[in-house]
Amino acid sequence: MMLYLSLPVTMFWISNQAEYFEEYIVKRKREIFPPDEKMHRKELEYFKERMRDRKERQLLKRMALNEAEKE
């Protein structure tokens, strides 16, 4: 009975020990979220700006078409 109860408690205790998993978590976060590179950031900002401009042009075009239909 003691073994039956101690196994879940032991597993819970081990899983809550940060030092066992800290290195893995830090490495995994760096893989998922790599440090920003200035060139990459500039390319991303340029892409976002192009998409904003494109969306704005499409919106203006639709508005112009709607105005033309009303007349």
mmCIF file with all atom_site columns, N, CA and C in Angstrom:
data_model
loop_
_atom_site.group_PDB
_atom_site.id
_atom_site.type_symbol
_atom_site.label_atom_id
_atom_site.label_alt_id
_atom_site.label_comp_id
_atom_site.label_asym_id
_atom_site.label_entity_id
_atom_site.label_seq_id
_atom_site.pdbx_PDB_ins_code
_atom_site.Cartn_x
_atom_site.Cartn_y
_atom_site.Cartn_z
_atom_site.occupancy
_atom_site.B_iso_or_equiv
_atom_site.pdbx_formal_charge
_atom_site.auth_seq_id
_atom_site.auth_comp_id
_atom_site.auth_asym_id
_atom_site.auth_atom_id
_atom_site.pdbx_PDB_model_num
ATOM 1   N N  . MET A 1 1  ? 0.830   -1.193 0.000   1.00 0.00 ? 1  MET A N  1
ATOM 2   C CA . MET A 1 1  ? 0.000   0.000  0.000   1.00 0.00 ? 1  MET A CA 1
ATOM 3   C C  . MET A 1 1  ? 0.873   1.254  0.000   1.00 0.00 ? 1  MET A C  1
ATOM 4   N N  . MET A 1 2  ? 1.971   1.195  0.729   1.00 0.00 ? 2  MET A N  1
ATOM 5   C CA . MET A 1 2  ? 2.875   2.345  0.801   1.00 0.00 ? 2  MET A CA 1
ATOM 6   C C  . MET A 1 2  ? 3.444   2.658  -0.580  1.00 0.00 ? 2  MET A C  1
ATOM 7   N N  . LEU A 1 3  ? 3.828   1.643  -1.326  1.00 0.00 ? 3  LEU A N  1
ATOM 8   C CA . LEU A 1 3  ? 4.355   1.837  -2.673  1.00 0.00 ? 3  LEU A CA 1
ATOM 9   C C  . LEU A 1 3  ? 3.277   2.418  -3.585  1.00 0.00 ? 3  LEU A C  1
ATOM 10  N N  . TYR A 1 4  ? 2.067   1.965  -3.436  1.00 0.00 ? 4  TYR A N  1
ATOM 11  C CA . TYR A 1 4  ? 0.948   2.439  -4.238  1.00 0.00 ? 4  TYR A CA 1
ATOM 12  C C  . TYR A 1 4  ? 0.725   3.938  -4.052  1.00 0.00 ? 4  TYR A C  1
ATOM 13  N N  . LEU A 1 5  ? 0.874   4.429  -2.851  1.00 0.00 ? 5  LEU A N  1
ATOM 14  C CA . LEU A 1 5  ? 0.673   5.848  -2.567  1.00 0.00 ? 5  LEU A CA 1
ATOM 15  C C  . LEU A 1 5  ? 1.920   6.682  -2.832  1.00 0.00 ? 5  LEU A C  1
ATOM 16  N N  . SER A 1 6  ? 3.082   6.088  -2.653  1.00 0.00 ? 6  SER A N  1
ATOM 17  C CA . SER A 1 6  ? 4.304   6.882  -2.802  1.00 0.00 ? 6  SER A CA 1
ATOM 18  C C  . SER A 1 6  ? 4.677   7.129  -4.262  1.00 0.00 ? 6  SER A C  1
ATOM 19  N N  . LEU A 1 7  ? 4.272   6.270  -5.164  1.00 0.00 ? 7  LEU A N  1
ATOM 20  C CA . LEU A 1 7  ? 4.620   6.457  -6.574  1.00 0.00 ? 7  LEU A CA 1
ATOM 21  C C  . LEU A 1 7  ? 4.060   7.767  -7.146  1.00 0.00 ? 7  LEU A C  1
ATOM 22  N N  . PRO A 1 8  ? 2.769   8.071  -7.022  1.00 0.00 ? 8  PRO A N  1
ATOM 23  C CA . PRO A 1 8  ? 2.277   9.345  -7.554  1.00 0.00 ? 8  PRO A CA 1
ATOM 24  C C  . PRO A 1 8  ? 2.905   10.559 -6.863  1.00 0.00 ? 8  PRO A C  1
ATOM 25  N N  . VAL A 1 9  ? 3.120   10.456 -5.569  1.00 0.00 ? 9  VAL A N  1
ATOM 26  C CA . VAL A 1 9  ? 3.728   11.565 -4.829  1.00 0.00 ? 9  VAL A CA 1
ATOM 27  C C  . VAL A 1 9  ? 5.151   11.789 -5.313  1.00 0.00 ? 9  VAL A C  1
ATOM 28  N N  . THR A 1 10 ? 5.890   10.724 -5.521  1.00 0.00 ? 10 THR A N  1
ATOM 29  C CA . THR A 1 10 ? 7.266   10.835 -6.012  1.00 0.00 ? 10 THR A CA 1
ATOM 30  C C  . THR A 1 10 ? 7.296   11.417 -7.418  1.00 0.00 ? 10 THR A C  1
ATOM 31  N N  . MET A 1 11 ? 6.422   10.956 -8.278  1.00 0.00 ? 11 MET A N  1
ATOM 32  C CA . MET A 1 11 ? 6.379   11.484 -9.641  1.00 0.00 ? 11 MET A CA 1
ATOM 33  C C  . MET A 1 11 ? 6.034   12.972 -9.641  1.00 0.00 ? 11 MET A C  1
ATOM 34  N N  . PHE A 1 12 ? 5.097   13.368 -8.797  1.00 0.00 ? 12 PHE A N  1
ATOM 35  C CA . PHE A 1 12 ? 4.736   14.778 -8.688  1.00 0.00 ? 12 PHE A CA 1
ATOM 36  C C  . PHE A 1 12 ? 5.927   15.591 -8.192  1.00 0.00 ? 12 PHE A C  1
ATOM 37  N N  . TRP A 1 13 ? 6.629   15.086 -7.190  1.00 0.00 ? 13 TRP A N  1
ATOM 38  C CA . TRP A 1 13 ? 7.774   15.802 -6.633  1.00 0.00 ? 13 TRP A CA 1
ATOM 39  C C  . TRP A 1 13 ? 8.873   15.963 -7.687  1.00 0.00 ? 13 TRP A C  1
ATOM 40  N N  . ILE A 1 14 ? 9.161   14.899 -8.430  1.00 0.00 ? 14 ILE A N  1
ATOM 41  C CA . ILE A 1 14 ? 10.211  14.952 -9.458  1.00 0.00 ? 14 ILE A CA 1
ATOM 42  C C  . ILE A 1 14 ? 9.825   15.936 -10.561 1.00 0.00 ? 14 ILE A C  1
ATOM 43  N N  . SER A 1 15 ? 8.580   15.900 -10.987 1.00 0.00 ? 15 SER A N  1
ATOM 44  C CA . SER A 1 15 ? 8.168   16.786 -12.082 1.00 0.00 ? 15 SER A CA 1
ATOM 45  C C  . SER A 1 15 ? 8.164   18.251 -11.676 1.00 0.00 ? 15 SER A C  1
ATOM 46  N N  . ASN A 1 16 ? 8.158   18.541 -10.392 1.00 0.00 ? 16 ASN A N  1
ATOM 47  C CA . ASN A 1 16 ? 8.170   19.926 -9.927  1.00 0.00 ? 16 ASN A CA 1
ATOM 48  C C  . ASN A 1 16 ? 9.561   20.415 -9.538  1.00 0.00 ? 16 ASN A C  1
ATOM 49  N N  . GLN A 1 17 ? 10.588  19.641 -9.811  1.00 0.00 ? 17 GLN A N  1
ATOM 50  C CA . GLN A 1 17 ? 11.956  20.075 -9.535  1.00 0.00 ? 17 GLN A CA 1
ATOM 51  C C  . GLN A 1 17 ? 12.492  20.804 -10.760 1.00 0.00 ? 17 GLN A C  1
ATOM 52  N N  . ALA A 1 18 ? 12.605  22.117 -10.664 1.00 0.00 ? 18 ALA A N  1
ATOM 53  C CA . ALA A 1 18 ? 12.984  22.949 -11.807 1.00 0.00 ? 18 ALA A CA 1
ATOM 54  C C  . ALA A 1 18 ? 14.384  22.629 -12.318 1.00 0.00 ? 18 ALA A C  1
ATOM 55  N N  . GLU A 1 19 ? 15.301  22.311 -11.447 1.00 0.00 ? 19 GLU A N  1
ATOM 56  C CA . GLU A 1 19 ? 16.680  22.084 -11.892 1.00 0.00 ? 19 GLU A CA 1
ATOM 57  C C  . GLU A 1 19 ? 16.804  20.880 -12.826 1.00 0.00 ? 19 GLU A C  1
ATOM 58  N N  . TYR A 1 20 ? 15.872  19.951 -12.758 1.00 0.00 ? 20 TYR A N  1
ATOM 59  C CA . TYR A 1 20 ? 15.916  18.803 -13.661 1.00 0.00 ? 20 TYR A CA 1
ATOM 60  C C  . TYR A 1 20 ? 15.538  19.186 -15.093 1.00 0.00 ? 20 TYR A C  1
ATOM 61  N N  . PHE A 1 21 ? 14.685  20.192 -15.233 1.00 0.00 ? 21 PHE A N  1
ATOM 62  C CA . PHE A 1 21 ? 14.134  20.529 -16.541 1.00 0.00 ? 21 PHE A CA 1
ATOM 63  C C  . PHE A 1 21 ? 14.549  21.900 -17.053 1.00 0.00 ? 21 PHE A C  1
ATOM 64  N N  . GLU A 1 22 ? 15.236  22.682 -16.236 1.00 0.00 ? 22 GLU A N  1
ATOM 65  C CA . GLU A 1 22 ? 15.542  24.067 -16.591 1.00 0.00 ? 22 GLU A CA 1
ATOM 66  C C  . GLU A 1 22 ? 16.350  24.173 -17.881 1.00 0.00 ? 22 GLU A C  1
ATOM 67  N N  . GLU A 1 23 ? 17.399  23.394 -18.009 1.00 0.00 ? 23 GLU A N  1
ATOM 68  C CA . GLU A 1 23 ? 18.247  23.451 -19.204 1.00 0.00 ? 23 GLU A CA 1
ATOM 69  C C  . GLU A 1 23 ? 17.450  23.075 -20.451 1.00 0.00 ? 23 GLU A C  1
ATOM 70  N N  . TYR A 1 24 ? 16.639  22.043 -20.352 1.00 0.00 ? 24 TYR A N  1
ATOM 71  C CA . TYR A 1 24 ? 15.827  21.608 -21.487 1.00 0.00 ? 24 TYR A CA 1
ATOM 72  C C  . TYR A 1 24 ? 14.842  22.702 -21.901 1.00 0.00 ? 24 TYR A C  1
ATOM 73  N N  . ILE A 1 25 ? 14.194  23.321 -20.929 1.00 0.00 ? 25 ILE A N  1
ATOM 74  C CA . ILE A 1 25 ? 13.200  24.359 -21.223 1.00 0.00 ? 25 ILE A CA 1
ATOM 75  C C  . ILE A 1 25 ? 13.856  25.556 -21.888 1.00 0.00 ? 25 ILE A C  1
ATOM 76  N N  . VAL A 1 26 ? 14.998  25.991 -21.377 1.00 0.00 ? 26 VAL A N  1
ATOM 77  C CA . VAL A 1 26 ? 15.694  27.142 -21.952 1.00 0.00 ? 26 VAL A CA 1
ATOM 78  C C  . VAL A 1 26 ? 16.111  26.843 -23.386 1.00 0.00 ? 26 VAL A C  1
ATOM 79  N N  . LYS A 1 27 ? 16.667  25.659 -23.620 1.00 0.00 ? 27 LYS A N  1
ATOM 80  C CA . LYS A 1 27 ? 17.092  25.284 -24.968 1.00 0.00 ? 27 LYS A CA 1
ATOM 81  C C  . LYS A 1 27 ? 15.892  25.207 -25.915 1.00 0.00 ? 27 LYS A C  1
ATOM 82  N N  . ARG A 1 28 ? 14.812  24.654 -25.448 1.00 0.00 ? 28 ARG A N  1
ATOM 83  C CA . ARG A 1 28 ? 13.607  24.517 -26.273 1.00 0.00 ? 28 ARG A CA 1
ATOM 84  C C  . ARG A 1 28 ? 13.018  25.884 -26.625 1.00 0.00 ? 28 ARG A C  1
ATOM 85  N N  . LYS A 1 29 ? 12.993  26.801 -25.665 1.00 0.00 ? 29 LYS A N  1
ATOM 86  C CA . LYS A 1 29 ? 12.477  28.145 -25.937 1.00 0.00 ? 29 LYS A CA 1
ATOM 87  C C  . LYS A 1 29 ? 13.344  28.865 -26.952 1.00 0.00 ? 29 LYS A C  1
ATOM 88  N N  . ARG A 1 30 ? 14.644  28.660 -26.888 1.00 0.00 ? 30 ARG A N  1
ATOM 89  C CA . ARG A 1 30 ? 15.535  29.293 -27.864 1.00 0.00 ? 30 ARG A CA 1
ATOM 90  C C  . ARG A 1 30 ? 15.331  28.713 -29.254 1.00 0.00 ? 30 ARG A C  1
ATOM 91  N N  . GLU A 1 31 ? 14.970  27.441 -29.346 1.00 0.00 ? 31 GLU A N  1
ATOM 92  C CA . GLU A 1 31 ? 14.662  26.841 -30.647 1.00 0.00 ? 31 GLU A CA 1
ATOM 93  C C  . GLU A 1 31 ? 13.367  27.419 -31.211 1.00 0.00 ? 31 GLU A C  1
ATOM 94  N N  . ILE A 1 32 ? 12.373  27.537 -30.357 1.00 0.00 ? 32 ILE A N  1
ATOM 95  C CA . ILE A 1 32 ? 11.069  28.009 -30.805 1.00 0.00 ? 32 ILE A CA 1
ATOM 96  C C  . ILE A 1 32 ? 11.086  29.506 -31.078 1.00 0.00 ? 32 ILE A C  1
ATOM 97  N N  . PHE A 1 33 ? 11.686  30.275 -30.172 1.00 0.00 ? 33 PHE A N  1
ATOM 98  C CA . PHE A 1 33 ? 11.745  31.730 -30.300 1.00 0.00 ? 33 PHE A CA 1
ATOM 99  C C  . PHE A 1 33 ? 13.199  32.168 -30.390 1.00 0.00 ? 33 PHE A C  1
ATOM 100 N N  . PRO A 1 34 ? 13.801  32.089 -31.582 1.00 0.00 ? 34 PRO A N  1
ATOM 101 C CA . PRO A 1 34 ? 15.214  32.465 -31.704 1.00 0.00 ? 34 PRO A CA 1
ATOM 102 C C  . PRO A 1 34 ? 15.405  33.959 -31.444 1.00 0.00 ? 34 PRO A C  1
ATOM 103 N N  . PRO A 1 35 ? 16.599  34.350 -31.014 1.00 0.00 ? 35 PRO A N  1
ATOM 104 C CA . PRO A 1 35 ? 16.859  35.774 -30.791 1.00 0.00 ? 35 PRO A CA 1
ATOM 105 C C  . PRO A 1 35 ? 16.666  36.555 -32.089 1.00 0.00 ? 35 PRO A C  1
ATOM 106 N N  . ASP A 1 36 ? 16.192  37.771 -31.945 1.00 0.00 ? 36 ASP A N  1
ATOM 107 C CA . ASP A 1 36 ? 15.934  38.601 -33.126 1.00 0.00 ? 36 ASP A CA 1
ATOM 108 C C  . ASP A 1 36 ? 17.225  38.963 -33.830 1.00 0.00 ? 36 ASP A C  1
ATOM 109 N N  . GLU A 1 37 ? 17.171  38.875 -35.132 1.00 0.00 ? 37 GLU A N  1
ATOM 110 C CA . GLU A 1 37 ? 18.271  39.335 -35.963 1.00 0.00 ? 37 GLU A CA 1
ATOM 111 C C  . GLU A 1 37 ? 17.786  40.615 -36.629 1.00 0.00 ? 37 GLU A C  1
ATOM 112 N N  . LYS A 1 38 ? 18.635  41.626 -36.667 1.00 0.00 ? 38 LYS A N  1
ATOM 113 C CA . LYS A 1 38 ? 18.207  42.923 -37.183 1.00 0.00 ? 38 LYS A CA 1
ATOM 114 C C  . LYS A 1 38 ? 17.751  42.838 -38.634 1.00 0.00 ? 38 LYS A C  1
ATOM 115 N N  . MET A 1 39 ? 18.473  42.090 -39.455 1.00 0.00 ? 39 MET A N  1
ATOM 116 C CA . MET A 1 39 ? 18.105  41.980 -40.864 1.00 0.00 ? 39 MET A CA 1
ATOM 117 C C  . MET A 1 39 ? 16.760  41.276 -41.012 1.00 0.00 ? 39 MET A C  1
ATOM 118 N N  . HIS A 1 40 ? 16.572  40.224 -40.244 1.00 0.00 ? 40 HIS A N  1
ATOM 119 C CA . HIS A 1 40 ? 15.316  39.486 -40.295 1.00 0.00 ? 40 HIS A CA 1
ATOM 120 C C  . HIS A 1 40 ? 14.166  40.398 -39.858 1.00 0.00 ? 40 HIS A C  1
ATOM 121 N N  . ARG A 1 41 ? 14.383  41.172 -38.816 1.00 0.00 ? 41 ARG A N  1
ATOM 122 C CA . ARG A 1 41 ? 13.355  42.079 -38.317 1.00 0.00 ? 41 ARG A CA 1
ATOM 123 C C  . ARG A 1 41 ? 13.002  43.134 -39.368 1.00 0.00 ? 41 ARG A C  1
ATOM 124 N N  . LYS A 1 42 ? 14.026  43.666 -40.052 1.00 0.00 ? 42 LYS A N  1
ATOM 125 C CA . LYS A 1 42 ? 13.777  44.672 -41.087 1.00 0.00 ? 42 LYS A CA 1
ATOM 126 C C  . LYS A 1 42 ? 12.966  44.079 -42.232 1.00 0.00 ? 42 LYS A C  1
ATOM 127 N N  . GLU A 1 43 ? 13.303  42.863 -42.636 1.00 0.00 ? 43 GLU A N  1
ATOM 128 C CA . GLU A 1 43 ? 12.549  42.197 -43.699 1.00 0.00 ? 43 GLU A CA 1
ATOM 129 C C  . GLU A 1 43 ? 11.097  41.991 -43.284 1.00 0.00 ? 43 GLU A C  1
ATOM 130 N N  . LEU A 1 44 ? 10.900  41.590 -42.041 1.00 0.00 ? 44 LEU A N  1
ATOM 131 C CA . LEU A 1 44 ? 9.551   41.371 -41.540 1.00 0.00 ? 44 LEU A CA 1
ATOM 132 C C  . LEU A 1 44 ? 8.768   42.681 -41.500 1.00 0.00 ? 44 LEU A C  1
ATOM 133 N N  . GLU A 1 45 ? 9.390   43.753 -41.042 1.00 0.00 ? 45 GLU A N  1
ATOM 134 C CA . GLU A 1 45 ? 8.724   45.056 -41.011 1.00 0.00 ? 45 GLU A CA 1
ATOM 135 C C  . GLU A 1 45 ? 8.382   45.526 -42.420 1.00 0.00 ? 45 GLU A C  1
ATOM 136 N N  . TYR A 1 46 ? 9.297   45.321 -43.353 1.00 0.00 ? 46 TYR A N  1
ATOM 137 C CA . TYR A 1 46 ? 9.047   45.701 -44.744 1.00 0.00 ? 46 TYR A CA 1
ATOM 138 C C  . TYR A 1 46 ? 7.867   44.916 -45.311 1.00 0.00 ? 46 TYR A C  1
ATOM 139 N N  . PHE A 1 47 ? 7.824   43.625 -45.027 1.00 0.00 ? 47 PHE A N  1
ATOM 140 C CA . PHE A 1 47 ? 6.723   42.777 -45.489 1.00 0.00 ? 47 PHE A CA 1
ATOM 141 C C  . PHE A 1 47 ? 5.391   43.245 -44.897 1.00 0.00 ? 47 PHE A C  1
ATOM 142 N N  . LYS A 1 48 ? 5.381   43.547 -43.604 1.00 0.00 ? 48 LYS A N  1
ATOM 143 C CA . LYS A 1 48 ? 4.157   44.020 -42.961 1.00 0.00 ? 48 LYS A CA 1
ATOM 144 C C  . LYS A 1 48 ? 3.675   45.328 -43.581 1.00 0.00 ? 48 LYS A C  1
ATOM 145 N N  . GLU A 1 49 ? 4.617   46.218 -43.845 1.00 0.00 ? 49 GLU A N  1
ATOM 146 C CA . GLU A 1 49 ? 4.266   47.503 -44.451 1.00 0.00 ? 49 GLU A CA 1
ATOM 147 C C  . GLU A 1 49 ? 3.669   47.307 -45.848 1.00 0.00 ? 49 GLU A C  1
ATOM 148 N N  . ARG A 1 50 ? 4.265   46.404 -46.625 1.00 0.00 ? 50 ARG A N  1
ATOM 149 C CA . ARG A 1 50 ? 3.720   46.110 -47.957 1.00 0.00 ? 50 ARG A CA 1
ATOM 150 C C  . ARG A 1 50 ? 2.309   45.552 -47.866 1.00 0.00 ? 50 ARG A C  1
ATOM 151 N N  . MET A 1 51 ? 2.072   44.658 -46.912 1.00 0.00 ? 51 MET A N  1
ATOM 152 C CA . MET A 1 51 ? 0.742   44.074 -46.744 1.00 0.00 ? 51 MET A CA 1
ATOM 153 C C  . MET A 1 51 ? -0.265  45.139 -46.320 1.00 0.00 ? 51 MET A C  1
ATOM 154 N N  . ARG A 1 52 ? 0.140   46.050 -45.432 1.00 0.00 ? 52 ARG A N  1
ATOM 155 C CA . ARG A 1 52 ? -0.750  47.139 -45.022 1.00 0.00 ? 52 ARG A CA 1
ATOM 156 C C  . ARG A 1 52 ? -1.109  48.020 -46.214 1.00 0.00 ? 52 ARG A C  1
ATOM 157 N N  . ASP A 1 53 ? -0.102  48.370 -47.010 1.00 0.00 ? 53 ASP A N  1
ATOM 158 C CA . ASP A 1 53 ? -0.344  49.197 -48.196 1.00 0.00 ? 53 ASP A CA 1
ATOM 159 C C  . ASP A 1 53 ? -1.277  48.493 -49.177 1.00 0.00 ? 53 ASP A C  1
ATOM 160 N N  . ARG A 1 54 ? -1.037  47.213 -49.375 1.00 0.00 ? 54 ARG A N  1
ATOM 161 C CA . ARG A 1 54 ? -1.868  46.440 -50.304 1.00 0.00 ? 54 ARG A CA 1
ATOM 162 C C  . ARG A 1 54 ? -3.316  46.393 -49.831 1.00 0.00 ? 54 ARG A C  1
ATOM 163 N N  . LYS A 1 55 ? -3.502  46.143 -48.528 1.00 0.00 ? 55 LYS A N  1
ATOM 164 C CA . LYS A 1 55 ? -4.850  46.077 -47.972 1.00 0.00 ? 55 LYS A CA 1
ATOM 165 C C  . LYS A 1 55 ? -5.545  47.436 -48.071 1.00 0.00 ? 55 LYS A C  1
ATOM 166 N N  . GLU A 1 56 ? -4.793  48.501 -47.815 1.00 0.00 ? 56 GLU A N  1
ATOM 167 C CA . GLU A 1 56 ? -5.362  49.841 -47.904 1.00 0.00 ? 56 GLU A CA 1
ATOM 168 C C  . GLU A 1 56 ? -5.774  50.166 -49.342 1.00 0.00 ? 56 GLU A C  1
ATOM 169 N N  . ARG A 1 57 ? -4.935  49.805 -50.316 1.00 0.00 ? 57 ARG A N  1
ATOM 170 C CA . ARG A 1 57 ? -5.280  50.036 -51.718 1.00 0.00 ? 57 ARG A CA 1
ATOM 171 C C  . ARG A 1 57 ? -6.537  49.266 -52.112 1.00 0.00 ? 57 ARG A C  1
ATOM 172 N N  . GLN A 1 58 ? -6.637  48.022 -51.656 1.00 0.00 ? 58 GLN A N  1
ATOM 173 C CA . GLN A 1 58 ? -7.824  47.221 -51.963 1.00 0.00 ? 58 GLN A CA 1
ATOM 174 C C  . GLN A 1 58 ? -9.073  47.846 -51.342 1.00 0.00 ? 58 GLN A C  1
ATOM 175 N N  . LEU A 1 59 ? -8.945  48.336 -50.120 1.00 0.00 ? 59 LEU A N  1
ATOM 176 C CA . LEU A 1 59 ? -10.075 48.970 -49.449 1.00 0.00 ? 59 LEU A CA 1
ATOM 177 C C  . LEU A 1 59 ? -10.499 50.234 -50.195 1.00 0.00 ? 59 LEU A C  1
ATOM 178 N N  . LEU A 1 60 ? -9.526  51.046 -50.585 1.00 0.00 ? 60 LEU A N  1
ATOM 179 C CA . LEU A 1 60 ? -9.844  52.265 -51.332 1.00 0.00 ? 60 LEU A CA 1
ATOM 180 C C  . LEU A 1 60 ? -10.490 51.938 -52.678 1.00 0.00 ? 60 LEU A C  1
ATOM 181 N N  . LYS A 1 61 ? -10.010 50.887 -53.315 1.00 0.00 ? 61 LYS A N  1
ATOM 182 C CA . LYS A 1 61 ? -10.577 50.465 -54.595 1.00 0.00 ? 61 LYS A CA 1
ATOM 183 C C  . LYS A 1 61 ? -12.034 50.037 -54.416 1.00 0.00 ? 61 LYS A C  1
ATOM 184 N N  . ARG A 1 62 ? -12.310 49.262 -53.354 1.00 0.00 ? 62 ARG A N  1
ATOM 185 C CA . ARG A 1 62 ? -13.681 48.829 -53.077 1.00 0.00 ? 62 ARG A CA 1
ATOM 186 C C  . ARG A 1 62 ? -14.585 50.016 -52.767 1.00 0.00 ? 62 ARG A C  1
ATOM 187 N N  . MET A 1 63 ? -14.035 50.972 -52.002 1.00 0.00 ? 63 MET A N  1
ATOM 188 C CA . MET A 1 63 ? -14.823 52.163 -51.675 1.00 0.00 ? 63 MET A CA 1
ATOM 189 C C  . MET A 1 63 ? -15.145 52.956 -52.938 1.00 0.00 ? 63 MET A C  1
ATOM 190 N N  . ALA A 1 64 ? -14.171 53.059 -53.842 1.00 0.00 ? 64 ALA A N  1
ATOM 191 C CA . ALA A 1 64 ? -14.396 53.777 -55.097 1.00 0.00 ? 64 ALA A CA 1
ATOM 192 C C  . ALA A 1 64 ? -15.448 53.061 -55.943 1.00 0.00 ? 64 ALA A C  1
ATOM 193 N N  . LEU A 1 65 ? -15.409 51.743 -55.969 1.00 0.00 ? 65 LEU A N  1
ATOM 194 C CA . LEU A 1 65 ? -16.414 50.984 -56.720 1.00 0.00 ? 65 LEU A CA 1
ATOM 195 C C  . LEU A 1 65 ? -17.805 51.168 -56.120 1.00 0.00 ? 65 LEU A C  1
ATOM 196 N N  . ASN A 1 66 ? -17.881 51.171 -54.795 1.00 0.00 ? 66 ASN A N  1
ATOM 197 C CA . ASN A 1 66 ? -19.174 51.382 -54.136 1.00 0.00 ? 66 ASN A CA 1
ATOM 198 C C  . ASN A 1 66 ? -19.718 52.770 -54.445 1.00 0.00 ? 66 ASN A C  1
ATOM 199 N N  . GLU A 1 67 ? -18.858 53.765 -54.451 1.00 0.00 ? 67 GLU A N  1
ATOM 200 C CA . GLU A 1 67 ? -19.281 55.129 -54.774 1.00 0.00 ? 67 GLU A CA 1
ATOM 201 C C  . GLU A 1 67 ? -19.746 55.214 -56.225 1.00 0.00 ? 67 GLU A C  1
ATOM 202 N N  . ALA A 1 68 ? -19.048 54.525 -57.113 1.00 0.00 ? 68 ALA A N  1
ATOM 203 C CA . ALA A 1 68 ? -19.420 54.536 -58.526 1.00 0.00 ? 68 ALA A CA 1
ATOM 204 C C  . ALA A 1 68 ? -20.769 53.856 -58.739 1.00 0.00 ? 68 ALA A C  1
ATOM 205 N N  . GLU A 1 69 ? -21.049 52.812 -57.981 1.00 0.00 ? 69 GLU A N  1
ATOM 206 C CA . GLU A 1 69 ? -22.326 52.108 -58.105 1.00 0.00 ? 69 GLU A CA 1
ATOM 207 C C  . GLU A 1 69 ? -23.479 52.972 -57.611 1.00 0.00 ? 69 GLU A C  1
ATOM 208 N N  . LYS A 1 70 ? -23.237 53.793 -56.599 1.00 0.00 ? 70 LYS A N  1
ATOM 209 C CA . LYS A 1 70 ? -24.287 54.644 -56.041 1.00 0.00 ? 70 LYS A CA 1
ATOM 210 C C  . LYS A 1 70 ? -24.673 55.760 -57.005 1.00 0.00 ? 70 LYS A C  1
ATOM 211 N N  . GLU A 1 71 ? -23.751 56.180 -57.820 1.00 0.00 ? 71 GLU A N  1
ATOM 212 C CA . GLU A 1 71 ? -24.022 57.300 -58.734 1.00 0.00 ? 71 GLU A CA 1
ATOM 213 C C  . GLU A 1 71 ? -24.752 56.882 -59.933 1.00 0.00 ? 71 GLU A C  1
#
